[in-house]
PDB file of C-alpha atoms in Angstrom:
ATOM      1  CA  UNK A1338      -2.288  44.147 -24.134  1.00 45.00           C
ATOM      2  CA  UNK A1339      -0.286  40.807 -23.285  1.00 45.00           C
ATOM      3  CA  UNK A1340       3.021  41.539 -24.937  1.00 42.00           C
ATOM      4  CA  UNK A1341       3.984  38.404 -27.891  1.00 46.00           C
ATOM      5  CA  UNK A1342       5.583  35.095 -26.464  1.00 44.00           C
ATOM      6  CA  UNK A1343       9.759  35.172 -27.512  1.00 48.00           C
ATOM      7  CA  UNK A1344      11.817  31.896 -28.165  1.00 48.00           C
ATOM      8  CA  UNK A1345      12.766  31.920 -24.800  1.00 49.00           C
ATOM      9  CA  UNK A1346       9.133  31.160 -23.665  1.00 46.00           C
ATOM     10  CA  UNK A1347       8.730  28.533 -26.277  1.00 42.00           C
ATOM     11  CA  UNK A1348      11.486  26.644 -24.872  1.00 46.00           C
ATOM     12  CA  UNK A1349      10.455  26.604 -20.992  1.00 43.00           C
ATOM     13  CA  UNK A1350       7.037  25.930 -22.093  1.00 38.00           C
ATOM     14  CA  UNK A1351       8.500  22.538 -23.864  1.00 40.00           C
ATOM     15  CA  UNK A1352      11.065  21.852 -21.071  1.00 41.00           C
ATOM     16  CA  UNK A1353       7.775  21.687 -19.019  1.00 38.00           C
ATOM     17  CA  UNK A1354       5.486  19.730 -20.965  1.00 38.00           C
ATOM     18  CA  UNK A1355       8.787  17.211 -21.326  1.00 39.00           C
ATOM     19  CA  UNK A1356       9.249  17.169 -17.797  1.00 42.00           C
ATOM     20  CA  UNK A1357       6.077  16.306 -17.659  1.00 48.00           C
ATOM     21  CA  UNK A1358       6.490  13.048 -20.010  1.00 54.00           C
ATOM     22  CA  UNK A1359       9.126  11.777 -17.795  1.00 66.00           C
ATOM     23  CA  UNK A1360       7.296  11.757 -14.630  1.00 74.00           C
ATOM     24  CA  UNK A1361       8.318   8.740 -13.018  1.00 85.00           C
ATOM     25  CA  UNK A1362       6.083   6.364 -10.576  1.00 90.00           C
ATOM     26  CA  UNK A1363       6.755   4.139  -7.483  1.00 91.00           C
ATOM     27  CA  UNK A1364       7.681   0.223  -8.469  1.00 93.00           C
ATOM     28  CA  UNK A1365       4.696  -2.070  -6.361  1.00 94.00           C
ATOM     29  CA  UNK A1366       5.859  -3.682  -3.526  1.00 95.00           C
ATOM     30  CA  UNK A1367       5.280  -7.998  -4.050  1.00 95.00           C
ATOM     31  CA  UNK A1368       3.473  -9.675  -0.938  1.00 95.00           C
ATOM     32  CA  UNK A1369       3.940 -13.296  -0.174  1.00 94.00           C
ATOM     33  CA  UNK A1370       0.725 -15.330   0.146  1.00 93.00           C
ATOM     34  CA  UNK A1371      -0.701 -15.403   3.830  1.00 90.00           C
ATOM     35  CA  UNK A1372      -3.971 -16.960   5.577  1.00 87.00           C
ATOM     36  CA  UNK A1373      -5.313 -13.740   6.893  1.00 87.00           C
ATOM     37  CA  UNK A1374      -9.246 -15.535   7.292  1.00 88.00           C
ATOM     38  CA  UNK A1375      -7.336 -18.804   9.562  1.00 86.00           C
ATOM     39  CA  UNK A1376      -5.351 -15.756  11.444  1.00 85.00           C
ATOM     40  CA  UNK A1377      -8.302 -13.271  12.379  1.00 87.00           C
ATOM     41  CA  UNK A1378     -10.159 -16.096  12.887  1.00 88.00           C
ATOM     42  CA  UNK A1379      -7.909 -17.517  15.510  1.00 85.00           C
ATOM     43  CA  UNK A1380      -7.156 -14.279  17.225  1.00 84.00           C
ATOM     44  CA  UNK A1381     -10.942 -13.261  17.792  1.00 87.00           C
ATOM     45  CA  UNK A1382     -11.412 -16.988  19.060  1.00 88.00           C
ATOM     46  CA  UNK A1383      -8.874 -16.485  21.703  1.00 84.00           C
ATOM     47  CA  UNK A1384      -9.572 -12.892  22.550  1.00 84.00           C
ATOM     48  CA  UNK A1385     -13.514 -13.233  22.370  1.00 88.00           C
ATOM     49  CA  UNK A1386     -15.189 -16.334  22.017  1.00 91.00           C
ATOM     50  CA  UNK A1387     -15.465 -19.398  19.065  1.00 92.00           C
ATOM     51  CA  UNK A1388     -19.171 -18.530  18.724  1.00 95.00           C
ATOM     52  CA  UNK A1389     -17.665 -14.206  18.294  1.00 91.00           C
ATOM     53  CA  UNK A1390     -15.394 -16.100  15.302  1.00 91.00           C
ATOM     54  CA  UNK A1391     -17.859 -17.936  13.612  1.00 93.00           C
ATOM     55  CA  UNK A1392     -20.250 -15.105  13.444  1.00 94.00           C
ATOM     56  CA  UNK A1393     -17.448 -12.665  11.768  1.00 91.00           C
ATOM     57  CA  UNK A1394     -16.437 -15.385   9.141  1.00 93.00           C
ATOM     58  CA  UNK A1395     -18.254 -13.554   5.923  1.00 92.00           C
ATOM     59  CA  UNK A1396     -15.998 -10.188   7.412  1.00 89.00           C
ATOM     60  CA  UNK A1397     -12.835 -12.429   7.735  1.00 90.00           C
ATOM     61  CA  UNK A1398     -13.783 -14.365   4.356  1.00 92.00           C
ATOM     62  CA  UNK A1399     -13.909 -10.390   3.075  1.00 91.00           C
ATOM     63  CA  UNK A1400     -10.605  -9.425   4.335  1.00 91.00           C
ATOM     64  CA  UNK A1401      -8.577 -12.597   3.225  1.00 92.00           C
ATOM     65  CA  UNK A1402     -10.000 -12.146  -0.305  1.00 95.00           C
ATOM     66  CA  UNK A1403      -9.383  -8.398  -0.348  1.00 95.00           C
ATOM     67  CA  UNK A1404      -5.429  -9.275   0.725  1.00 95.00           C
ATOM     68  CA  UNK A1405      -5.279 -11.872  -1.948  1.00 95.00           C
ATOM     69  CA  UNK A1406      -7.095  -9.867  -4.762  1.00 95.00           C
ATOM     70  CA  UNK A1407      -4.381  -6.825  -3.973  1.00 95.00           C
ATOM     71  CA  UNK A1408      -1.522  -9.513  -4.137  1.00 94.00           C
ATOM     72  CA  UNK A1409      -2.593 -10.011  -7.398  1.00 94.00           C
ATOM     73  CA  UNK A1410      -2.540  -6.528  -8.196  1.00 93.00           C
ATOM     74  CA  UNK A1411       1.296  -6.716  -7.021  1.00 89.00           C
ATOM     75  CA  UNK A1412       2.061  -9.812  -9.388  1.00 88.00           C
ATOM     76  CA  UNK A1413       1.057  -8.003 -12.613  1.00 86.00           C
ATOM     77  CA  UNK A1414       2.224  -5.022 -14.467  1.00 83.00           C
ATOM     78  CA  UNK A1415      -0.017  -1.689 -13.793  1.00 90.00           C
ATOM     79  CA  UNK A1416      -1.719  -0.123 -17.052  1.00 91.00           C
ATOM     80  CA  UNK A1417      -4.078   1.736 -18.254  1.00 91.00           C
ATOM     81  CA  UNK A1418      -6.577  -0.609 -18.224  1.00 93.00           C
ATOM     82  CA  UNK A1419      -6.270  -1.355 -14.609  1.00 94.00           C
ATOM     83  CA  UNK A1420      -4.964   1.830 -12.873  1.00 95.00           C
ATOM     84  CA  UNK A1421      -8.474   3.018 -12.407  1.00 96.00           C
ATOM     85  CA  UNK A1422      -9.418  -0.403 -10.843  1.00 96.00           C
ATOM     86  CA  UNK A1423      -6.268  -1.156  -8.920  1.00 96.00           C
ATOM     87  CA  UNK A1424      -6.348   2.092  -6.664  1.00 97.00           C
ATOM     88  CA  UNK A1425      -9.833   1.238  -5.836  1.00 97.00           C
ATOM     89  CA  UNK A1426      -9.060  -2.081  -4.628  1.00 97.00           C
ATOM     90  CA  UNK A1427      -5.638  -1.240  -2.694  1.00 97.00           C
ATOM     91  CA  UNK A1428      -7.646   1.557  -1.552  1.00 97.00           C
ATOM     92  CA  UNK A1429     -10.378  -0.432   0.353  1.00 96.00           C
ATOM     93  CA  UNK A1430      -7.582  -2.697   1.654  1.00 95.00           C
ATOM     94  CA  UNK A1431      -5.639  -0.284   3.522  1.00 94.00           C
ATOM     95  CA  UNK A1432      -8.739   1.456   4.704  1.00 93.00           C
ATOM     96  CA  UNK A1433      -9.730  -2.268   6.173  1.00 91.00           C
ATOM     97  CA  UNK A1434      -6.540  -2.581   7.697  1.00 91.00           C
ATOM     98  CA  UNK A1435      -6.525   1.167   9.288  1.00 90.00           C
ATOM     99  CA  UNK A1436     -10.302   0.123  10.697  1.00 89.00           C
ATOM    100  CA  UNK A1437      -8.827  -2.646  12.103  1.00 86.00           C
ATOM    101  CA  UNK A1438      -5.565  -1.418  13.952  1.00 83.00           C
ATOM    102  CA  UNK A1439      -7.894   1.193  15.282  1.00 83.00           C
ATOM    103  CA  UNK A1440     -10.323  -1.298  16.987  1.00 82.00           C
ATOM    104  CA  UNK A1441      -8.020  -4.095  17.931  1.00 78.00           C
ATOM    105  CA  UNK A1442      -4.721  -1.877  18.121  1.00 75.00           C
ATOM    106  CA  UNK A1443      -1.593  -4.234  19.420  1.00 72.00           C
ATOM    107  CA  UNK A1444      -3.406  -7.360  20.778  1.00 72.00           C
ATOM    108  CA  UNK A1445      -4.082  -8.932  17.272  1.00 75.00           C
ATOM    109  CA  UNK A1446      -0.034  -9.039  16.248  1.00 73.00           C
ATOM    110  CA  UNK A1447       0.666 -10.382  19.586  1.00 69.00           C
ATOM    111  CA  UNK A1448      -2.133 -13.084  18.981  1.00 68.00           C
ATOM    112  CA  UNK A1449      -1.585 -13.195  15.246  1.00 69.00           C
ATOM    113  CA  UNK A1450       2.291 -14.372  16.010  1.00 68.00           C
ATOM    114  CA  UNK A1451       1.442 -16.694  18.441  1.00 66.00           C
ATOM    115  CA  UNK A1452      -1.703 -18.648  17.944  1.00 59.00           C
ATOM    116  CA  UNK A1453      -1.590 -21.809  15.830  1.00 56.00           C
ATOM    117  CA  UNK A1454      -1.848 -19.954  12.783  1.00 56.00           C
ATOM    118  CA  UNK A1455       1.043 -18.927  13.096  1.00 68.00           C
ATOM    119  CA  UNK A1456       0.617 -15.321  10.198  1.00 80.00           C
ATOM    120  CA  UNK A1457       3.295 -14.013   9.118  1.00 86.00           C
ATOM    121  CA  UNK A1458       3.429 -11.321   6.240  1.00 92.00           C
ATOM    122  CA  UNK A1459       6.202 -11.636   3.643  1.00 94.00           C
ATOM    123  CA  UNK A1460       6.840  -8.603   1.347  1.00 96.00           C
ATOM    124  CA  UNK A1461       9.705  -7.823  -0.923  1.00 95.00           C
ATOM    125  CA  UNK A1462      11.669  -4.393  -1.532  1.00 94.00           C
ATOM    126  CA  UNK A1463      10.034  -2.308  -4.068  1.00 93.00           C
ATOM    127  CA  UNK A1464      13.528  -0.400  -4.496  1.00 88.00           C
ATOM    128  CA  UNK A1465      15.493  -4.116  -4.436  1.00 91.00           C
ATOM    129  CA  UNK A1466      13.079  -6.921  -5.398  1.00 88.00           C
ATOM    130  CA  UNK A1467      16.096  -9.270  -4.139  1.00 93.00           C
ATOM    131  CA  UNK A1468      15.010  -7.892  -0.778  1.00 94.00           C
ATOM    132  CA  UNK A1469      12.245  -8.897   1.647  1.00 95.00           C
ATOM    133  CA  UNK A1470      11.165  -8.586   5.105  1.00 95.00           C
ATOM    134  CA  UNK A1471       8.570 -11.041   6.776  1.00 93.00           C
ATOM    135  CA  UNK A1472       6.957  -9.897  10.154  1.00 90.00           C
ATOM    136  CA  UNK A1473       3.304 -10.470  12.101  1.00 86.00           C
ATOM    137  CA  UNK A1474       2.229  -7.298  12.919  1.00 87.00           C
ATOM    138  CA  UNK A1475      -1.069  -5.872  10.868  1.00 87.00           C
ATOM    139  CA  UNK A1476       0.781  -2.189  11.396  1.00 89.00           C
ATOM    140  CA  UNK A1477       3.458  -3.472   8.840  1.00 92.00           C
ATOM    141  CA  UNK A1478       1.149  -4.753   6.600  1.00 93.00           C
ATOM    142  CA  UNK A1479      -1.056  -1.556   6.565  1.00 92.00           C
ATOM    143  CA  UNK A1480       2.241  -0.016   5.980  1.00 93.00           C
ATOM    144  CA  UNK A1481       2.923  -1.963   2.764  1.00 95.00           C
ATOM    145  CA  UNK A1482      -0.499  -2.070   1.635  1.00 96.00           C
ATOM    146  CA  UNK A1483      -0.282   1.872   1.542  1.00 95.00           C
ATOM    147  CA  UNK A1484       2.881   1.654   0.030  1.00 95.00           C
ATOM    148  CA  UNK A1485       1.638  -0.038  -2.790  1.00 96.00           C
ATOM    149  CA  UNK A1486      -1.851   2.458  -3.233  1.00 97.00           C
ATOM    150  CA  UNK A1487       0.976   5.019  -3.408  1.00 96.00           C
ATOM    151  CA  UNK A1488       2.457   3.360  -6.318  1.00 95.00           C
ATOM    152  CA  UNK A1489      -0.532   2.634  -7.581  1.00 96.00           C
ATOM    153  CA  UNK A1490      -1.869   6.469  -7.648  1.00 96.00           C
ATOM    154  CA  UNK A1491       1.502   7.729  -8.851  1.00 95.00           C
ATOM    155  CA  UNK A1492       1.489   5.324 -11.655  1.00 95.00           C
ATOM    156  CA  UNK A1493      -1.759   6.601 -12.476  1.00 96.00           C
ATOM    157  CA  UNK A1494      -0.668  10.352 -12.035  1.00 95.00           C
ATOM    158  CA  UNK A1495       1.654   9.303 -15.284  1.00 94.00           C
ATOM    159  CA  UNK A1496      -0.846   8.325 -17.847  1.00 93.00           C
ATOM    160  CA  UNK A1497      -3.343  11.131 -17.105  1.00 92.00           C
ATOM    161  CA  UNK A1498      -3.103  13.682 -20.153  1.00 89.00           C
ATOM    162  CA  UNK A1499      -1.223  16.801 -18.710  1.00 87.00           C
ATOM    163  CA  UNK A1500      -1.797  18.567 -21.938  1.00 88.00           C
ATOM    164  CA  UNK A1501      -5.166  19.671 -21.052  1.00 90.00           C
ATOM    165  CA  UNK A1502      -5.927  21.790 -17.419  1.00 92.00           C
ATOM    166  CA  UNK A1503      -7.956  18.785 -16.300  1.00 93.00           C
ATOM    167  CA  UNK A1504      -5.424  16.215 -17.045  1.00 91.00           C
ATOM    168  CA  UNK A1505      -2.689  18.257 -15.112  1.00 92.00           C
ATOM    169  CA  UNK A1506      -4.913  18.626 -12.150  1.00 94.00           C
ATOM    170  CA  UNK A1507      -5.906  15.192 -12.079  1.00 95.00           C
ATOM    171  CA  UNK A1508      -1.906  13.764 -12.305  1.00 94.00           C
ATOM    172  CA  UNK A1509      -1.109  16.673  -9.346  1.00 94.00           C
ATOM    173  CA  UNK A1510      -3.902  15.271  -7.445  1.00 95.00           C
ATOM    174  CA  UNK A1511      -2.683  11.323  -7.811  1.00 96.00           C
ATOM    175  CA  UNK A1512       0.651  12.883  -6.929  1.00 95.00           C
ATOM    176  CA  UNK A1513      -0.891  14.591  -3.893  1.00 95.00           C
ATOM    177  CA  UNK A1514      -2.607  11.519  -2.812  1.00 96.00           C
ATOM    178  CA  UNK A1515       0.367   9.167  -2.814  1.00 95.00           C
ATOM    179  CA  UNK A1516       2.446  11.639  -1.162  1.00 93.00           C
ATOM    180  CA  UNK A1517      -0.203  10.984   1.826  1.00 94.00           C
ATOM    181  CA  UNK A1518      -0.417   7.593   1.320  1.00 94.00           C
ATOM    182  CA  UNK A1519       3.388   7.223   1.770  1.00 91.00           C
ATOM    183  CA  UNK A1520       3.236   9.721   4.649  1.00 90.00           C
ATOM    184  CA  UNK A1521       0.532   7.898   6.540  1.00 88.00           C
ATOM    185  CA  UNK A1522       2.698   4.846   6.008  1.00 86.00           C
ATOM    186  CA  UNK A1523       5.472   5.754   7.371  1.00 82.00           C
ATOM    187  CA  UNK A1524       3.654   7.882  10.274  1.00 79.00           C
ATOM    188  CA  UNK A1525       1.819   4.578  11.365  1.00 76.00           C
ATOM    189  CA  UNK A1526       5.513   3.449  11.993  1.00 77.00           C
ATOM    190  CA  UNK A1527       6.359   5.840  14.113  1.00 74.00           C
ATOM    191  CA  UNK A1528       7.051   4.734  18.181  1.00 75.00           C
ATOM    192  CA  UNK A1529       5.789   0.669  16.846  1.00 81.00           C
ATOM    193  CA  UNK A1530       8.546  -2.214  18.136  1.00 81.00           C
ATOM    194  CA  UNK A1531       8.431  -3.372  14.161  1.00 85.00           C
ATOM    195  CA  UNK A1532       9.774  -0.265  12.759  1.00 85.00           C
ATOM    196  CA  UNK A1533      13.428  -0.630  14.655  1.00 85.00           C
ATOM    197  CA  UNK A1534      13.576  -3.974  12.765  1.00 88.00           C
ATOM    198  CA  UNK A1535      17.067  -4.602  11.190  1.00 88.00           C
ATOM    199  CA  UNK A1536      15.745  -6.711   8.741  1.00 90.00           C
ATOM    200  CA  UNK A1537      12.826  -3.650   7.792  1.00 91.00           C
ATOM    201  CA  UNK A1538      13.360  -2.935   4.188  1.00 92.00           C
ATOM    202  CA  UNK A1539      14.564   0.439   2.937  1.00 87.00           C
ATOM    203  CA  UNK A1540      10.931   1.169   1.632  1.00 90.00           C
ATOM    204  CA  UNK A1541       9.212   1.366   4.411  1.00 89.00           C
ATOM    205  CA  UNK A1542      11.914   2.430   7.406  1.00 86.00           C
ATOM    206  CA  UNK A1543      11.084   5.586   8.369  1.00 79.00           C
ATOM    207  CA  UNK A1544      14.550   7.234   8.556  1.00 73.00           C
ATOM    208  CA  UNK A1545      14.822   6.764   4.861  1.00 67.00           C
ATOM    209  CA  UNK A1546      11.950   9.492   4.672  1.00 63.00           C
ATOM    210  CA  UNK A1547      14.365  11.713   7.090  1.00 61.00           C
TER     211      UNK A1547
END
C-alpha cells in the first residue's frame, strides 16, 4: 500500500502551494488615445475608393471603439470582477488587428503615417511607465495589444483557486496562453523596419526575449 507521508513531504507540499500564492502577473501596458475610425478611413479612401470608405464605416466605427474600450481596460486596475471581461475584450482586439495586417499587410502603416490623419500610436513601458514609444505601424500596435491580453490572462492565472485540480489547470492554462500571446507578439516583430527602433521600449523589443 502507499507508504505514510513524512515531514519532509509536508513541507514541499506547502513550499508549493506558497509558491503558488506568489505567482506574479505582467503590469498592462497604457495606450495613448488615437483616431483609428479617421485613420482606416483615410487609408481605404486612398487605396480604394471614398464610396469603399463610406461603406466600411460601421467596421471602422467597430474597430475605433474596440481600441478605445481596451484603452480603458489599460487605465484601470485589473480584478476579479473584470479579469473575465477584460481578456475577452483585449482578446477580440488583437484578433481584429491580426485580421487586418493579414489583409492589408504593410500598405496601411505607410498610408496610416502619411495621409492627413496623420495616426500615430503612443504606448508607455509596462516595465517603466516613465517610458513610451509612439510609432504608425498597426504591427506595433498588434504587438502591444497582445502584450496587454498577456497581462491580462496572467493576471487572471493569479486569482484562479490552485487549491483545487481545476483551479490549477485553469491558472496553467492562463499561463500557457499568455506565454503565446507574448510569443506571437514578439514573433510578429520579427524582420518589420519598426522593431530596430531605438526608441522601441524594452517590452516589446524582441532581443529582450533572447
Amino acid at each position: 500500500g502507499p507508504s505514510a507521508s513524512g515531514p519532509e513531504d509536508h513541507r514541499r507540499s506547502a513550499n508549493l502551494w506558497r509558491g503558488m500564492e506568489d505567482l506574479i502577473f505582467l503590469d498592462l501596458k497604457k495606450p495613448s488615445k488615437a483616431d483609428l475610425q479617421k485613420g482606416l478611413w483615410a487609408f481605404i479612401s486612398i487605396s480604394y475608393s471614398r464610396e469603399q470608405a463610406d461603406s466600411h464605416m460601421p467596421a471602422i466605427g467597430e474597430v475605433h471603439s474596440l481600441r478605445e474600450s481596451s484603452r480603458q481596460i489599460s487605465l484601470k486596475a485589473l480584478s476579479d470582477a473584470n479579469a473575465d471581461d477584460s481578456v475577452g475584450l483585449l482578446a477580440r482586439y488583437a484578433r481584429l488587428l491580426t485580421s487586418m495586417g493579414s489583409r492589408f499587410g504593410t500598405a496601411v502603416d505607410e498610408a496610416l503615417r502619411r495621409t492627413e490623419a496623420q495616426l500615430a500610436f503612443t504606448w508607455n513601458d509596462a516595465l517603466r511607465p516613465e517610458a513610451k514609444c509612439t510609432l504608425s505601424q498597426l504591427g506595433f500596435e498588434r504587438a502591444c495589444a497582445m502584450f496587454n491580453l498577456a497581462a491580462a490572462l496572467s493576471y487572471r492565472a493569479t486569482i484562479q483557486n490552485t487549491a483545487d485540480a481545476d483551479g490549477l489547470r485553469a491558472a496553467c492554462q492562463d499561463f500557457q496562453h499568455a506565454a503565446g500571446c507574448l510569443d506571437a507578439a514578439v514573433g510578429s516583430a520579427a524582420g518589420t523596419r519598426w522593431a530596430t527602433y531605438k526608441g522601441l521600449t524594452l517590452d516589446v523589443r524582441p532581443a529582450a526575449f533572447e
